[in-house]
């Protein structure tokens, strides 16, 4: 009777009963859908994440300390002035090539002018950084890095134009693909840009496009993308800003305090893992986000800035694939010319590592005004390491050896420079604050 009563009561509300039963037995709590953070979901409201970034920026990053890394005096900008002065060397290379193209100076005179210009590009900024006391170490590193990149670019510029003159003198009508670097298939948008022939390339527009392009190898006609993709550009810009804040925060909150409190020389080695993680973040920030941003802005078509170096089973494969612009420059302007002159491969490879070791030492020791040769020795140690890994290790063992060398290798040498810099400049103060009571 009780069940019948319930049924009679329910029968008084047939619509309600059908909805309840339908919701209990017909509807499902699961539907076909993507995770919210998946790109296929179409979700784009990340306002809360941006607010989190602002809050974390205030917690992790000290803006005053960031500015002080680049400037000692807010009214004095020596590093920026030094970078602007590099235009003198850029224009000197362009005007020298113009004189060579019309024949107003001899080939020997042009070679002397180029050599003098290139050597001055290394001596002038280093002498300025060493003598001007208002340049900070970070500002010095930035300035010397710009001059080093311009040195490699202008060397490639004069080399390629010399090949063009040789072809013209040999009665060739146009620059063949074998004298352009690198041999890359033209993109669909390349037809939009007019083809340039020598000496029509000797213009300010062409020179400064090459100066800002994300490449070290010059050629008269670069592969070009058909248009600027605004969404791609904004994504790369967001990545640049995000990872830059992350790098600064990790360095300020993790690295600097540990280094300041480490007075024993090898105690700083505990930072090899965080240093390695910062290096990996820097790699993505620079080689993917920043270089793709610049390439998209300039419609530069060749976006191969790195290859799968993380799968390296040998040291030589890593160095040939983690920094493609430098690798192409070394291959085109240094390694292959040495082979053509009869130098064997091992000596040519050693010479490439020697040049690389010089520039690593140049970019670290000069701004810090300390000459320890650790960066130089760290790079040169790659030669016997490459031989050992290639001879005795392969597959996963070789890949593990490469990763170990990255974690405890040259980044630790850089940390040793930074540690010694703190000991020299802040050692006594830090020691007093550690042993004296407040």
Coordinates of C-alpha atoms in Angstrom, one line a residue:
X1 CA 0.0 0.0 0.0
X2 CA 2.9 2.4 0.8
X3 CA 4.4 1.8 -2.6
X4 CA 1.0 2.3 -4.2
X5 CA 0.6 5.6 -2.3
X6 CA 4.0 6.8 -3.5
X7 CA 3.1 6.0 -7.0
X8 CA -0.3 7.7 -6.7
X9 CA 1.5 10.8 -5.3
X10 CA 4.0 10.8 -8.1
X11 CA 1.2 10.4 -10.6
X12 CA -0.2 13.7 -9.5
X13 CA 2.9 15.4 -11.0
X14 CA 3.7 13.6 -14.2
X15 CA 5.9 16.3 -15.7
X16 CA 8.1 16.5 -12.6
X17 CA 8.5 12.8 -12.5
X18 CA 9.6 12.5 -16.1
X19 CA 12.2 15.3 -15.6
X20 CA 13.7 13.6 -12.5
X21 CA 13.8 10.2 -14.1
X22 CA 15.2 11.7 -17.3
X23 CA 18.0 13.5 -15.5
X24 CA 18.9 10.4 -13.5
X25 CA 18.9 7.8 -16.2
X26 CA 19.1 9.6 -19.6
X27 CA 21.5 12.6 -19.2
X28 CA 25.3 12.0 -18.8
X29 CA 27.8 14.0 -16.8
X30 CA 30.5 13.5 -19.4
X31 CA 30.7 15.2 -22.8
X32 CA 33.3 15.3 -25.5
X33 CA 35.5 18.2 -24.7
X34 CA 39.1 19.4 -24.6
X35 CA 41.1 20.4 -21.5
X36 CA 40.9 24.1 -20.8
X37 CA 44.6 24.8 -21.4
X38 CA 44.7 22.9 -24.6
X39 CA 44.9 25.0 -27.7
X40 CA 42.0 23.1 -29.3
X41 CA 39.6 24.2 -26.5
X42 CA 39.5 27.8 -27.9
X43 CA 39.8 29.2 -24.4
X44 CA 41.6 32.6 -24.3
X45 CA 40.7 34.3 -21.0
X46 CA 44.0 34.3 -19.1
X47 CA 43.4 37.6 -17.2
X48 CA 44.0 35.9 -13.8
X49 CA 47.3 34.4 -15.1
X50 CA 48.4 37.9 -16.1
X51 CA 47.5 39.3 -12.7
X52 CA 49.5 36.4 -11.1
X53 CA 52.5 37.4 -13.2
X54 CA 52.2 41.0 -12.0
X55 CA 52.0 39.9 -8.4
X56 CA 54.9 37.5 -8.8
X57 CA 56.9 40.2 -10.5
X58 CA 56.5 42.3 -7.4
X59 CA 57.5 39.5 -5.2
X60 CA 60.4 37.9 -7.1
X61 CA 61.9 40.8 -9.0
X62 CA 63.4 44.0 -7.6
X63 CA 63.1 46.5 -10.4
X64 CA 65.7 48.8 -8.9
X65 CA 68.2 46.0 -8.7
X66 CA 67.4 45.1 -12.4
X67 CA 68.1 48.7 -13.5
X68 CA 71.3 48.9 -11.4
X69 CA 72.6 45.9 -13.4
X70 CA 72.7 48.1 -16.5
X71 CA 73.2 51.6 -15.1
X72 CA 75.2 53.0 -12.2
X73 CA 74.0 56.5 -12.9
X74 CA 70.5 57.0 -14.4
X75 CA 71.8 60.1 -16.3
X76 CA 74.7 58.2 -17.8
X77 CA 74.2 55.5 -20.4
X78 CA 77.7 54.4 -21.4
X79 CA 76.7 50.9 -22.7
X80 CA 73.9 52.3 -24.9
X81 CA 76.3 55.0 -26.3
X82 CA 78.9 52.3 -27.0
X83 CA 76.3 50.2 -28.9
X84 CA 75.2 53.3 -30.9
X85 CA 78.8 54.0 -31.8
X86 CA 79.0 50.6 -33.6
X87 CA 77.3 52.3 -36.6
X88 CA 80.7 53.8 -37.4
X89 CA 82.1 50.3 -38.1
X90 CA 79.0 49.3 -40.0
X91 CA 79.2 52.3 -42.3
X92 CA 82.9 51.9 -42.7
X93 CA 82.4 48.3 -44.0
X94 CA 79.7 49.5 -46.4
X95 CA 81.6 52.4 -47.8
X96 CA 84.8 50.3 -48.2
X97 CA 82.7 47.8 -50.3
X98 CA 81.3 50.6 -52.4
X99 CA 84.8 51.9 -53.2
X100 CA 85.9 48.4 -54.1
X101 CA 82.9 47.9 -56.3
X102 CA 83.7 51.0 -58.4
X103 CA 87.4 50.3 -58.4
X104 CA 88.5 53.6 -56.7
X105 CA 90.6 51.5 -54.2
X106 CA 92.7 48.4 -54.9
X107 CA 91.9 45.0 -53.6
X108 CA 94.8 45.1 -51.2
X109 CA 93.8 48.5 -49.8
X110 CA 90.2 47.2 -49.3
X111 CA 91.5 44.2 -47.5
X112 CA 93.7 46.3 -45.2
X113 CA 90.7 48.6 -44.4
X114 CA 88.5 45.6 -43.6
X115 CA 91.1 44.0 -41.4
X116 CA 91.6 47.3 -39.5
X117 CA 87.9 47.8 -39.2
X118 CA 87.3 44.3 -37.8
X119 CA 90.2 44.4 -35.4
X120 CA 89.0 47.8 -34.1
X121 CA 85.6 46.3 -33.5
X122 CA 87.2 43.9 -30.9
X123 CA 89.7 46.3 -29.4
X124 CA 87.6 49.5 -29.1
X125 CA 84.7 48.1 -27.1
X126 CA 86.9 46.0 -24.8
X127 CA 89.2 49.0 -24.1
X128 CA 86.1 51.2 -23.4
X129 CA 84.6 48.6 -21.0
X130 CA 87.9 48.2 -19.1
X131 CA 88.6 52.0 -18.8
X132 CA 85.1 53.5 -18.3
X133 CA 84.2 52.8 -14.6
X134 CA 80.5 53.7 -15.1
X135 CA 79.9 50.6 -17.3
X136 CA 78.4 47.8 -15.2
X137 CA 79.4 44.1 -15.9
X138 CA 76.0 43.3 -17.4
X139 CA 76.2 46.4 -19.6
X140 CA 79.6 45.4 -20.6
X141 CA 78.5 41.9 -21.5
X142 CA 75.6 43.3 -23.6
X143 CA 77.9 45.7 -25.4
X144 CA 80.6 43.2 -26.2
X145 CA 78.0 40.7 -27.3
X146 CA 76.6 43.2 -29.8
X147 CA 80.1 44.0 -31.1
X148 CA 80.9 40.3 -31.4
X149 CA 77.8 39.6 -33.4
X150 CA 78.6 42.6 -35.7
X151 CA 82.2 41.4 -36.1
X152 CA 80.9 38.0 -37.4
X153 CA 78.3 39.7 -39.6
X154 CA 80.7 42.2 -41.2
X155 CA 83.3 39.5 -41.8
X156 CA 80.7 37.5 -43.7
X157 CA 79.6 40.7 -45.5
X158 CA 83.1 41.4 -46.8
X159 CA 83.7 37.8 -47.6
X160 CA 80.5 37.4 -49.7
X161 CA 81.0 40.7 -51.6
X162 CA 84.6 39.6 -52.4
X163 CA 83.1 36.4 -53.9
X164 CA 80.8 38.6 -55.9
X165 CA 83.6 40.7 -57.3
X166 CA 85.6 37.6 -58.2
X167 CA 82.5 36.3 -60.1
X168 CA 82.1 39.6 -61.9
X169 CA 85.7 39.7 -62.8
X170 CA 85.3 36.2 -64.2
X171 CA 82.6 37.6 -66.5
X172 CA 79.7 35.9 -64.6
X173 CA 76.4 37.6 -65.1
X174 CA 74.8 36.8 -61.7
X175 CA 75.6 35.3 -58.3
X176 CA 75.2 31.6 -58.4
X177 CA 73.5 29.7 -55.5
X178 CA 76.8 28.1 -54.5
X179 CA 78.1 31.4 -53.3
X180 CA 75.0 32.2 -51.2
X181 CA 74.7 30.9 -47.6
X182 CA 73.0 28.7 -47.0
X183 CA 71.4 26.8 -49.9
X184 CA 67.8 27.0 -48.7
X185 CA 64.7 26.5 -50.8
X186 CA 62.9 29.7 -51.5
X187 CA 59.6 30.3 -49.7
X188 CA 56.3 31.1 -51.3
X189 CA 56.7 34.8 -50.4
X190 CA 60.2 35.2 -51.9
X191 CA 58.7 36.2 -55.3
X192 CA 57.2 39.3 -53.7
X193 CA 60.7 40.8 -53.0
X194 CA 62.8 41.8 -56.0
X195 CA 66.0 40.0 -56.8
X196 CA 69.2 41.9 -56.1
X197 CA 72.4 41.6 -58.0
X198 CA 75.9 42.9 -57.1
X199 CA 76.7 45.8 -56.7
X200 CA 73.1 46.8 -56.3
X201 CA 73.1 45.3 -52.8
X202 CA 75.6 47.9 -51.5
X203 CA 72.9 50.1 -50.0
X204 CA 72.1 51.3 -46.5
X205 CA 68.8 49.5 -46.6
X206 CA 70.4 46.2 -47.5
X207 CA 73.2 46.6 -44.9
X208 CA 70.9 47.4 -42.0
X209 CA 68.4 44.6 -42.9
X210 CA 71.4 42.2 -42.6
X211 CA 72.5 43.8 -39.3
X212 CA 69.1 43.2 -37.7
X213 CA 68.3 39.9 -39.4
X214 CA 68.7 36.8 -37.1
X215 CA 71.7 35.4 -39.1
X216 CA 75.4 35.8 -39.2
X217 CA 75.9 34.8 -42.8
X218 CA 75.3 37.4 -45.5
X219 CA 73.8 36.8 -48.9
X220 CA 72.3 39.1 -51.5
X221 CA 68.8 37.6 -51.5
X222 CA 67.5 36.1 -48.3
X223 CA 64.4 33.8 -48.3
X224 CA 61.4 35.9 -47.2
X225 CA 58.1 35.0 -45.6
X226 CA 55.0 36.2 -47.5
X227 CA 53.5 38.2 -44.6
X228 CA 53.8 39.1 -40.9
X229 CA 51.6 36.8 -38.8
X230 CA 50.3 39.1 -36.0
X231 CA 49.1 36.3 -33.7
X232 CA 52.5 34.4 -34.1
X233 CA 54.3 37.7 -33.3
X234 CA 52.2 38.4 -30.2
X235 CA 52.8 34.9 -28.9
X236 CA 56.5 35.2 -29.3
X237 CA 56.4 38.6 -27.6
X238 CA 54.5 37.2 -24.7
X239 CA 57.0 34.4 -24.3
X240 CA 59.9 36.9 -24.4
X241 CA 58.4 39.0 -21.6
X242 CA 57.4 36.0 -19.5
X243 CA 60.6 34.1 -19.7
X244 CA 62.7 37.2 -19.2
X245 CA 60.8 37.9 -15.9
X246 CA 61.3 34.3 -14.9
X247 CA 65.0 34.4 -15.6
X248 CA 65.5 37.6 -13.7
X249 CA 63.4 36.3 -10.8
X250 CA 65.3 33.0 -10.5
X251 CA 68.6 34.7 -10.7
X252 CA 67.7 37.3 -8.1
X253 CA 66.0 34.9 -5.6
X254 CA 68.0 31.7 -6.2
X255 CA 71.5 32.4 -7.6
X256 CA 72.6 35.8 -6.3
X257 CA 71.9 35.1 -2.5
X258 CA 73.7 31.7 -2.7
X259 CA 76.7 33.2 -4.4
X260 CA 76.9 36.1 -2.0
X261 CA 76.9 33.7 1.0
X262 CA 79.4 31.3 -0.5
X263 CA 82.9 32.3 0.4
X264 CA 84.5 28.9 -0.2
X265 CA 85.6 28.6 -3.9
X266 CA 83.9 25.2 -4.6
X267 CA 80.8 25.8 -2.5
X268 CA 79.3 27.6 -5.5
X269 CA 79.2 24.3 -7.4
X270 CA 76.0 23.5 -5.6
X271 CA 74.4 25.8 -8.1
X272 CA 75.2 23.8 -11.2
X273 CA 71.6 22.4 -11.4
X274 CA 69.8 25.7 -11.1
X275 CA 72.4 27.3 -13.4
X276 CA 71.7 24.6 -15.9
X277 CA 67.9 25.2 -15.7
X278 CA 68.4 28.9 -16.2
X279 CA 70.6 28.1 -19.2
X280 CA 67.8 26.0 -20.7
X281 CA 65.2 28.7 -20.1
X282 CA 67.6 31.2 -21.7
X283 CA 68.0 28.9 -24.7
X284 CA 64.2 28.9 -25.4
X285 CA 63.9 32.6 -24.7
X286 CA 66.7 33.6 -27.1
X287 CA 66.8 31.0 -29.9
X288 CA 63.1 30.3 -30.2
X289 CA 61.1 33.3 -28.8
X290 CA 63.4 36.3 -29.5
X291 CA 64.9 35.1 -32.8
X292 CA 61.5 34.1 -34.2
X293 CA 60.1 37.4 -33.1
X294 CA 62.7 39.3 -35.0
X295 CA 62.5 37.0 -38.0
X296 CA 58.7 37.4 -38.2
X297 CA 59.1 41.2 -37.9
X298 CA 61.6 41.3 -40.7
X299 CA 59.8 38.5 -42.8
X300 CA 63.1 36.5 -42.6
X301 CA 62.2 33.1 -44.0
X302 CA 65.0 30.8 -42.7
X303 CA 63.9 30.0 -39.1
X304 CA 66.3 27.1 -38.5
X305 CA 68.0 28.6 -35.4
X306 CA 68.6 25.2 -33.7
X307 CA 68.1 21.5 -34.3
X308 CA 67.6 18.6 -32.0
X309 CA 70.7 19.1 -29.9
X310 CA 69.0 17.5 -26.9
X311 CA 69.3 14.1 -28.8
X312 CA 73.0 14.6 -29.3
X313 CA 75.0 11.3 -29.0
X314 CA 78.3 13.1 -29.5
X315 CA 79.8 16.4 -28.4
X316 CA 80.5 17.5 -32.0
X317 CA 76.8 16.9 -32.9
X318 CA 75.7 19.1 -30.0
X319 CA 78.0 22.0 -31.0
X320 CA 76.9 21.7 -34.6
X321 CA 73.2 21.8 -33.8
X322 CA 72.4 23.9 -30.7
X323 CA 73.4 27.3 -32.3
X324 CA 72.8 27.1 -36.0
X325 CA 73.7 30.7 -37.0
X326 CA 77.1 30.4 -35.4
X327 CA 77.6 26.9 -36.9
X328 CA 76.7 28.1 -40.4
X329 CA 79.2 31.0 -40.0
X330 CA 82.0 28.7 -38.8
X331 CA 81.3 26.2 -41.5
X332 CA 81.1 28.8 -44.3
X333 CA 83.8 31.3 -43.4
X334 CA 86.3 29.3 -41.3
X335 CA 86.1 25.5 -41.4
X336 CA 85.6 24.9 -45.2
X337 CA 88.2 27.5 -46.2
X338 CA 90.7 25.8 -44.0
X339 CA 89.8 22.4 -45.6
X340 CA 90.2 23.9 -49.1
X341 CA 93.7 25.1 -48.1
X342 CA 94.7 21.5 -47.2
X343 CA 94.2 21.5 -43.4
X344 CA 93.1 18.2 -42.0
X345 CA 89.7 17.9 -40.4
X346 CA 90.9 17.5 -36.8
X347 CA 93.1 20.6 -36.9
X348 CA 90.3 22.5 -38.5
X349 CA 87.8 21.5 -35.8
X350 CA 90.3 22.3 -33.1
X351 CA 90.8 25.8 -34.7
X352 CA 87.0 26.3 -34.6
X353 CA 87.0 25.4 -30.9
X354 CA 89.9 27.8 -30.4
X355 CA 88.1 30.7 -31.9
X356 CA 85.0 29.9 -30.0
X357 CA 87.0 29.6 -26.7
X358 CA 88.5 33.1 -27.4
X359 CA 85.1 34.7 -27.8
X360 CA 83.7 33.0 -24.7
X361 CA 86.6 34.3 -22.7
X362 CA 86.3 37.7 -24.3
X363 CA 82.6 38.0 -23.3
X364 CA 83.1 37.0 -19.7
X365 CA 86.5 38.2 -18.5
X366 CA 86.5 41.7 -20.1
X367 CA 83.2 42.9 -18.6
X368 CA 84.1 41.4 -15.1
X369 CA 87.7 42.8 -15.5
X370 CA 89.1 39.4 -14.3
X371 CA 91.2 37.1 -16.4
X372 CA 91.0 33.6 -15.1
X373 CA 90.8 31.6 -18.5
X374 CA 88.2 29.3 -17.1
X375 CA 85.8 29.9 -19.9
X376 CA 88.6 29.4 -22.4
X377 CA 89.8 26.2 -20.8
X378 CA 86.2 24.9 -20.5
X379 CA 85.7 25.3 -24.3
X380 CA 89.1 23.8 -25.2
X381 CA 88.3 20.8 -22.9
X382 CA 85.5 20.0 -25.4
X383 CA 88.1 18.8 -27.9
X384 CA 89.4 15.8 -25.8
X385 CA 85.8 15.2 -24.5
X386 CA 84.5 15.0 -28.1
X387 CA 87.2 12.5 -28.9
X388 CA 86.5 10.4 -25.9
X389 CA 82.7 10.3 -26.3
X390 CA 83.0 9.6 -30.0
X391 CA 85.5 6.8 -29.4
X392 CA 84.1 5.0 -26.4
X393 CA 80.4 6.0 -26.0
X394 CA 77.4 5.9 -28.3
X395 CA 73.6 5.9 -28.2
X396 CA 72.1 6.7 -24.8
X397 CA 75.5 6.6 -23.1
X398 CA 76.8 9.3 -25.5
X399 CA 73.7 11.4 -25.0
X400 CA 74.1 11.1 -21.2
X401 CA 77.7 12.2 -21.4
X402 CA 76.6 15.3 -23.4
X403 CA 74.0 16.2 -20.8
X404 CA 76.5 15.7 -17.9
X405 CA 79.0 18.0 -19.7
X406 CA 76.3 20.6 -20.1
X407 CA 75.3 20.4 -16.4
X408 CA 78.8 20.5 -14.8
X409 CA 80.8 22.0 -17.6
X410 CA 81.2 25.6 -18.8
X411 CA 78.2 27.0 -17.0
X412 CA 80.0 26.2 -13.8
X413 CA 83.1 28.0 -15.1
X414 CA 80.9 31.1 -15.6
X415 CA 79.6 30.8 -12.1
X416 CA 83.2 30.7 -10.8
X417 CA 83.8 34.0 -12.5
X418 CA 80.7 35.5 -10.9
X419 CA 81.7 34.0 -7.5
X420 CA 85.2 35.5 -7.7
X421 CA 83.6 38.8 -8.7
X422 CA 81.5 38.9 -5.6
X423 CA 84.4 37.9 -3.4
X424 CA 86.6 40.7 -4.8
X425 CA 84.0 43.4 -4.7
X426 CA 81.7 42.4 -1.8
X427 CA 83.7 39.7 0.0
X428 CA 84.7 41.8 3.1
X429 CA 81.3 43.2 3.5
X430 CA 79.6 39.9 3.2
X431 CA 82.1 38.3 5.6
X432 CA 81.5 41.0 8.2
X433 CA 77.7 40.7 8.0
X434 CA 78.0 36.9 8.5
X435 CA 80.3 37.0 11.6
X436 CA 79.2 40.2 13.3
X437 CA 76.0 40.2 15.3
X438 CA 73.4 42.8 14.3

